[in-house]
């Protein structure tokens, strides 16, 4: 009985908060109280496992392009009024699971939360829903996450110094062998990785979207002509 009273009180306070936001002065009746007490109890304690289960289910639903399941789990988080958790999780999803397949979706996720934070609940549900639908139905690419993880693993295993000519203050490098800030035509022909890992390729494209395919075409073009540490020869071969 005590639990039921607390549940009724919880829903009453929440509904009164909504009423206050809309500046409506209600004439509460016994029937109103009964309606509130009959609502299904939904408690979503951020410190409990159920909270993280819902967040996990949301991310996996979006990753699996199940827009209806994604909206279902978003609704559960909205019902709990947990805007902060929604913000953090969708920001992660946008960059981790969608990434380069639809980079505009990443930007619009940020904008959706700016709007949601500005207007607050209940209207905040609208930009959040738009965001969820786009993320769920976007092509997916985790190439960015895979690439940085590969680079981190390489660095942890084999830390090497950058080539002298791209350091802030090159020491013992002749003028002809220095990086030229006024020759952008040469930049993509220079080697930037340390010699020990000069052939490393951390980025592996996911060809799931037109955008990442266009990036891949440019990447392959650059790989084809290769890179060099011989700046003096490069300047001679490619005069101004």
mmCIF file of C-alpha atoms in Angstrom:
data_model
loop_
_atom_site.group_PDB
_atom_site.id
_atom_site.type_symbol
_atom_site.label_atom_id
_atom_site.label_comp_id
_atom_site.label_asym_id
_atom_site.label_seq_id
_atom_site.Cartn_x
_atom_site.Cartn_y
_atom_site.Cartn_z
ATOM 1 C CA UNK A 1 0.000 0.000 0.000
ATOM 2 C CA UNK A 2 2.798 2.407 0.937
ATOM 3 C CA UNK A 3 4.539 1.727 -2.380
ATOM 4 C CA UNK A 4 1.340 2.503 -4.279
ATOM 5 C CA UNK A 5 0.958 5.783 -2.403
ATOM 6 C CA UNK A 6 4.499 6.813 -3.302
ATOM 7 C CA UNK A 7 3.896 5.898 -6.942
ATOM 8 C CA UNK A 8 0.700 7.960 -7.012
ATOM 9 C CA UNK A 9 2.510 10.873 -5.379
ATOM 10 C CA UNK A 10 5.342 10.628 -7.918
ATOM 11 C CA UNK A 11 2.944 10.796 -10.865
ATOM 12 C CA UNK A 12 0.968 13.606 -9.234
ATOM 13 C CA UNK A 13 4.085 15.738 -8.797
ATOM 14 C CA UNK A 14 5.200 15.066 -12.359
ATOM 15 C CA UNK A 15 1.818 16.006 -13.827
ATOM 16 C CA UNK A 16 1.630 19.131 -11.686
ATOM 17 C CA UNK A 17 5.067 20.141 -12.971
ATOM 18 C CA UNK A 18 3.811 19.780 -16.552
ATOM 19 C CA UNK A 19 0.709 21.796 -15.707
ATOM 20 C CA UNK A 20 2.830 24.548 -14.164
ATOM 21 C CA UNK A 21 5.007 24.733 -17.282
ATOM 22 C CA UNK A 22 1.903 25.424 -19.362
ATOM 23 C CA UNK A 23 0.493 27.850 -16.761
ATOM 24 C CA UNK A 24 -2.768 25.952 -16.388
ATOM 25 C CA UNK A 25 -4.585 26.149 -13.077
ATOM 26 C CA UNK A 26 -6.393 22.829 -12.619
ATOM 27 C CA UNK A 27 -9.485 22.025 -10.610
ATOM 28 C CA UNK A 28 -8.359 18.687 -9.222
ATOM 29 C CA UNK A 29 -11.053 16.192 -8.403
ATOM 30 C CA UNK A 30 -11.106 12.731 -6.877
ATOM 31 C CA UNK A 31 -11.426 11.335 -10.404
ATOM 32 C CA UNK A 32 -8.234 13.155 -11.429
ATOM 33 C CA UNK A 33 -6.341 11.602 -8.519
ATOM 34 C CA UNK A 34 -7.685 8.159 -9.468
ATOM 35 C CA UNK A 35 -6.508 8.601 -13.056
ATOM 36 C CA UNK A 36 -3.041 9.561 -11.889
ATOM 37 C CA UNK A 37 -2.827 6.666 -9.403
ATOM 38 C CA UNK A 38 -3.851 4.206 -12.128
ATOM 39 C CA UNK A 39 -0.950 5.121 -14.402
ATOM 40 C CA UNK A 40 1.662 2.371 -14.825
ATOM 41 C CA UNK A 41 4.580 2.760 -12.445
ATOM 42 C CA UNK A 42 7.812 3.558 -14.240
ATOM 43 C CA UNK A 43 10.884 4.175 -12.172
ATOM 44 C CA UNK A 44 14.204 4.495 -13.896
ATOM 45 C CA UNK A 45 16.965 4.856 -11.356
ATOM 46 C CA UNK A 46 20.192 5.929 -13.086
ATOM 47 C CA UNK A 47 22.168 4.041 -10.447
ATOM 48 C CA UNK A 48 20.538 0.691 -11.235
ATOM 49 C CA UNK A 49 21.354 -1.891 -13.902
ATOM 50 C CA UNK A 50 18.004 -1.369 -15.646
ATOM 51 C CA UNK A 51 19.081 2.135 -16.618
ATOM 52 C CA UNK A 52 22.163 0.873 -18.422
ATOM 53 C CA UNK A 53 20.191 -1.971 -19.964
ATOM 54 C CA UNK A 54 17.895 0.568 -21.643
ATOM 55 C CA UNK A 55 20.849 2.664 -22.866
ATOM 56 C CA UNK A 56 22.527 -0.461 -24.241
ATOM 57 C CA UNK A 57 19.323 -1.560 -25.949
ATOM 58 C CA UNK A 58 18.950 1.905 -27.488
ATOM 59 C CA UNK A 59 22.438 1.850 -28.988
ATOM 60 C CA UNK A 60 22.126 -1.691 -30.310
ATOM 61 C CA UNK A 61 18.725 -0.895 -31.842
ATOM 62 C CA UNK A 62 20.137 2.131 -33.669
ATOM 63 C CA UNK A 63 23.178 0.132 -34.777
ATOM 64 C CA UNK A 64 20.822 -2.527 -36.100
ATOM 65 C CA UNK A 65 18.760 0.107 -37.959
ATOM 66 C CA UNK A 66 15.595 -0.832 -36.059
ATOM 67 C CA UNK A 67 13.939 2.569 -35.908
ATOM 68 C CA UNK A 68 10.864 1.377 -34.018
ATOM 69 C CA UNK A 69 12.872 -0.310 -31.270
ATOM 70 C CA UNK A 70 15.068 2.787 -31.086
ATOM 71 C CA UNK A 71 12.024 4.992 -30.535
ATOM 72 C CA UNK A 72 10.720 2.562 -27.902
ATOM 73 C CA UNK A 73 13.878 2.800 -25.807
ATOM 74 C CA UNK A 74 14.073 6.559 -26.320
ATOM 75 C CA UNK A 75 10.509 6.788 -24.991
ATOM 76 C CA UNK A 76 11.549 4.931 -21.839
ATOM 77 C CA UNK A 77 14.397 7.357 -21.250
ATOM 78 C CA UNK A 78 12.119 10.326 -21.937
ATOM 79 C CA UNK A 79 9.559 8.977 -19.479
ATOM 80 C CA UNK A 80 12.312 8.991 -16.870
ATOM 81 C CA UNK A 81 13.219 12.579 -17.806
ATOM 82 C CA UNK A 82 16.819 11.466 -18.301
ATOM 83 C CA UNK A 83 17.979 14.059 -20.837
ATOM 84 C CA UNK A 84 21.647 13.906 -19.795
ATOM 85 C CA UNK A 85 21.948 10.166 -20.439
ATOM 86 C CA UNK A 86 20.162 10.509 -23.786
ATOM 87 C CA UNK A 87 22.570 13.285 -24.757
ATOM 88 C CA UNK A 88 25.709 11.346 -23.869
ATOM 89 C CA UNK A 89 24.593 8.092 -25.466
ATOM 90 C CA UNK A 90 23.335 9.560 -28.737
ATOM 91 C CA UNK A 91 26.506 11.636 -29.098
ATOM 92 C CA UNK A 92 28.535 8.442 -28.775
ATOM 93 C CA UNK A 93 26.276 6.578 -31.205
ATOM 94 C CA UNK A 94 26.466 9.357 -33.806
ATOM 95 C CA UNK A 95 30.256 9.244 -33.991
ATOM 96 C CA UNK A 96 30.856 5.583 -33.126
ATOM 97 C CA UNK A 97 28.213 3.822 -35.210
ATOM 98 C CA UNK A 98 27.254 6.277 -37.968
ATOM 99 C CA UNK A 99 30.471 8.265 -38.269
ATOM 100 C CA UNK A 100 31.728 8.928 -41.786
ATOM 101 C CA UNK A 101 28.742 7.189 -43.349
ATOM 102 C CA UNK A 102 26.666 10.281 -42.550
ATOM 103 C CA UNK A 103 28.765 13.005 -40.875
ATOM 104 C CA UNK A 104 25.898 15.493 -41.157
ATOM 105 C CA UNK A 105 23.918 13.278 -38.787
ATOM 106 C CA UNK A 106 26.662 13.784 -36.197
ATOM 107 C CA UNK A 107 26.283 17.539 -36.526
ATOM 108 C CA UNK A 108 22.492 17.364 -36.408
ATOM 109 C CA UNK A 109 22.683 15.251 -33.240
ATOM 110 C CA UNK A 110 24.482 18.110 -31.520
ATOM 111 C CA UNK A 111 21.902 20.601 -32.814
ATOM 112 C CA UNK A 112 19.021 18.374 -31.704
ATOM 113 C CA UNK A 113 20.319 18.386 -28.149
ATOM 114 C CA UNK A 114 20.820 22.113 -28.161
ATOM 115 C CA UNK A 115 17.164 22.437 -29.138
ATOM 116 C CA UNK A 116 16.031 19.820 -26.601
ATOM 117 C CA UNK A 117 17.915 21.514 -23.787
ATOM 118 C CA UNK A 118 16.525 24.923 -24.745
ATOM 119 C CA UNK A 119 12.863 23.922 -24.909
ATOM 120 C CA UNK A 120 12.847 21.178 -22.259
ATOM 121 C CA UNK A 121 10.316 18.396 -21.851
ATOM 122 C CA UNK A 122 7.720 17.616 -23.069
ATOM 123 C CA UNK A 123 8.552 19.350 -26.386
ATOM 124 C CA UNK A 124 12.162 18.124 -26.242
ATOM 125 C CA UNK A 125 10.857 14.732 -27.323
ATOM 126 C CA UNK A 126 10.374 16.074 -30.877
ATOM 127 C CA UNK A 127 13.986 16.968 -31.813
ATOM 128 C CA UNK A 128 15.136 13.846 -29.979
ATOM 129 C CA UNK A 129 12.801 11.688 -32.059
ATOM 130 C CA UNK A 130 14.019 13.308 -35.289
ATOM 131 C CA UNK A 131 17.583 12.579 -34.236
ATOM 132 C CA UNK A 132 16.823 8.959 -33.352
ATOM 133 C CA UNK A 133 15.054 8.307 -36.665
ATOM 134 C CA UNK A 134 17.934 9.712 -38.712
ATOM 135 C CA UNK A 135 20.594 7.804 -36.769
ATOM 136 C CA UNK A 136 18.691 4.521 -36.978
ATOM 137 C CA UNK A 137 18.056 4.784 -40.717
ATOM 138 C CA UNK A 138 21.473 6.170 -41.677
ATOM 139 C CA UNK A 139 24.156 3.939 -43.220
ATOM 140 C CA UNK A 140 26.667 2.854 -40.601
ATOM 141 C CA UNK A 141 30.457 3.148 -40.432
ATOM 142 C CA UNK A 142 32.811 2.491 -37.530
ATOM 143 C CA UNK A 143 35.914 3.216 -39.594
ATOM 144 C CA UNK A 144 36.861 6.240 -37.463
ATOM 145 C CA UNK A 145 36.807 4.268 -34.216
ATOM 146 C CA UNK A 146 38.685 1.360 -35.783
ATOM 147 C CA UNK A 147 41.293 3.719 -37.234
ATOM 148 C CA UNK A 148 42.102 5.582 -34.027
ATOM 149 C CA UNK A 149 42.184 2.337 -32.034
ATOM 150 C CA UNK A 150 44.684 0.908 -34.525
ATOM 151 C CA UNK A 151 46.823 4.066 -34.293
ATOM 152 C CA UNK A 152 46.746 3.963 -30.483
ATOM 153 C CA UNK A 153 47.750 0.289 -30.436
ATOM 154 C CA UNK A 154 50.631 1.006 -32.827
ATOM 155 C CA UNK A 155 51.894 3.892 -30.725
ATOM 156 C CA UNK A 156 51.694 1.894 -27.486
ATOM 157 C CA UNK A 157 53.721 -0.913 -29.054
ATOM 158 C CA UNK A 158 56.202 1.185 -31.032
ATOM 159 C CA UNK A 159 56.612 4.829 -30.016
ATOM 160 C CA UNK A 160 58.773 6.638 -32.597
ATOM 161 C CA UNK A 161 59.819 10.230 -33.186
ATOM 162 C CA UNK A 162 58.360 12.331 -35.991
ATOM 163 C CA UNK A 163 60.654 13.075 -38.960
ATOM 164 C CA UNK A 164 62.927 16.059 -38.372
ATOM 165 C CA UNK A 165 61.489 18.184 -41.170
ATOM 166 C CA UNK A 166 57.981 18.282 -39.667
ATOM 167 C CA UNK A 167 59.038 19.054 -36.108
ATOM 168 C CA UNK A 168 58.347 22.507 -34.720
ATOM 169 C CA UNK A 169 62.027 23.444 -34.780
ATOM 170 C CA UNK A 170 64.003 21.228 -37.184
ATOM 171 C CA UNK A 171 67.588 20.794 -36.015
ATOM 172 C CA UNK A 172 70.439 20.299 -38.497
ATOM 173 C CA UNK A 173 68.136 20.368 -41.540
ATOM 174 C CA UNK A 174 69.344 22.316 -44.586
ATOM 175 C CA UNK A 175 66.999 24.913 -46.075
ATOM 176 C CA UNK A 176 66.461 22.791 -49.206
ATOM 177 C CA UNK A 177 65.377 19.851 -47.033
ATOM 178 C CA UNK A 178 62.914 21.786 -44.898
ATOM 179 C CA UNK A 179 59.130 21.669 -44.994
ATOM 180 C CA UNK A 180 57.929 24.468 -47.251
ATOM 181 C CA UNK A 181 54.840 26.293 -45.940
ATOM 182 C CA UNK A 182 54.445 28.015 -49.309
ATOM 183 C CA UNK A 183 54.270 24.838 -51.420
ATOM 184 C CA UNK A 184 50.851 23.250 -50.808
ATOM 185 C CA UNK A 185 51.321 21.364 -54.085
ATOM 186 C CA UNK A 186 54.032 19.289 -52.365
ATOM 187 C CA UNK A 187 52.313 18.512 -49.085
ATOM 188 C CA UNK A 188 50.525 15.311 -50.064
ATOM 189 C CA UNK A 189 53.776 13.841 -51.451
ATOM 190 C CA UNK A 190 55.687 14.119 -48.172
ATOM 191 C CA UNK A 191 56.137 11.299 -45.681
ATOM 192 C CA UNK A 192 54.787 12.214 -42.248
ATOM 193 C CA UNK A 193 54.948 8.883 -40.427
ATOM 194 C CA UNK A 194 58.205 7.821 -38.748
ATOM 195 C CA UNK A 195 60.424 5.639 -40.975
ATOM 196 C CA UNK A 196 59.829 2.607 -38.787
ATOM 197 C CA UNK A 197 56.098 2.581 -39.606
ATOM 198 C CA UNK A 198 56.094 4.542 -42.852
ATOM 199 C CA UNK A 199 53.809 2.014 -44.598
ATOM 200 C CA UNK A 200 51.260 1.729 -41.799
ATOM 201 C CA UNK A 201 47.597 2.124 -42.800
ATOM 202 C CA UNK A 202 45.316 2.658 -39.846
ATOM 203 C CA UNK A 203 42.279 3.780 -41.791
ATOM 204 C CA UNK A 204 40.247 1.008 -43.381
ATOM 205 C CA UNK A 205 37.195 2.460 -45.168
ATOM 206 C CA UNK A 206 33.659 1.182 -44.748
ATOM 207 C CA UNK A 207 32.124 1.622 -48.176
ATOM 208 C CA UNK A 208 28.563 2.011 -46.907
ATOM 209 C CA UNK A 209 27.896 5.540 -48.156
ATOM 210 C CA UNK A 210 28.678 7.865 -51.040
ATOM 211 C CA UNK A 211 30.501 10.238 -48.749
ATOM 212 C CA UNK A 212 32.984 7.681 -47.422
ATOM 213 C CA UNK A 213 33.416 6.249 -50.918
ATOM 214 C CA UNK A 214 34.524 9.703 -52.096
ATOM 215 C CA UNK A 215 37.020 9.895 -49.212
ATOM 216 C CA UNK A 216 38.292 6.446 -50.141
ATOM 217 C CA UNK A 217 38.849 7.450 -53.758
ATOM 218 C CA UNK A 218 41.049 10.336 -52.622
ATOM 219 C CA UNK A 219 42.853 8.100 -50.117
ATOM 220 C CA UNK A 220 43.637 5.517 -52.790
ATOM 221 C CA UNK A 221 44.841 8.214 -55.196
ATOM 222 C CA UNK A 222 47.319 9.469 -52.594
ATOM 223 C CA UNK A 223 48.460 5.949 -51.718
ATOM 224 C CA UNK A 224 49.078 5.271 -55.396
ATOM 225 C CA UNK A 225 51.608 8.078 -55.896
ATOM 226 C CA UNK A 226 53.266 7.396 -52.537
ATOM 227 C CA UNK A 227 55.241 9.652 -50.204
ATOM 228 C CA UNK A 228 58.875 10.618 -49.824
ATOM 229 C CA UNK A 229 61.324 12.000 -47.257
ATOM 230 C CA UNK A 230 63.540 13.491 -49.982
ATOM 231 C CA UNK A 231 62.163 17.030 -49.981
ATOM 232 C CA UNK A 232 65.080 18.428 -51.954
ATOM 233 C CA UNK A 233 64.455 16.018 -54.859
ATOM 234 C CA UNK A 234 60.713 16.591 -54.663
ATOM 235 C CA UNK A 235 61.200 20.335 -55.027
ATOM 236 C CA UNK A 236 63.458 19.747 -58.022
ATOM 237 C CA UNK A 237 61.028 17.318 -59.678
ATOM 238 C CA UNK A 238 58.081 19.643 -59.076
ATOM 239 C CA UNK A 239 59.365 23.192 -59.616
ATOM 240 C CA UNK A 240 57.075 26.155 -59.038
#
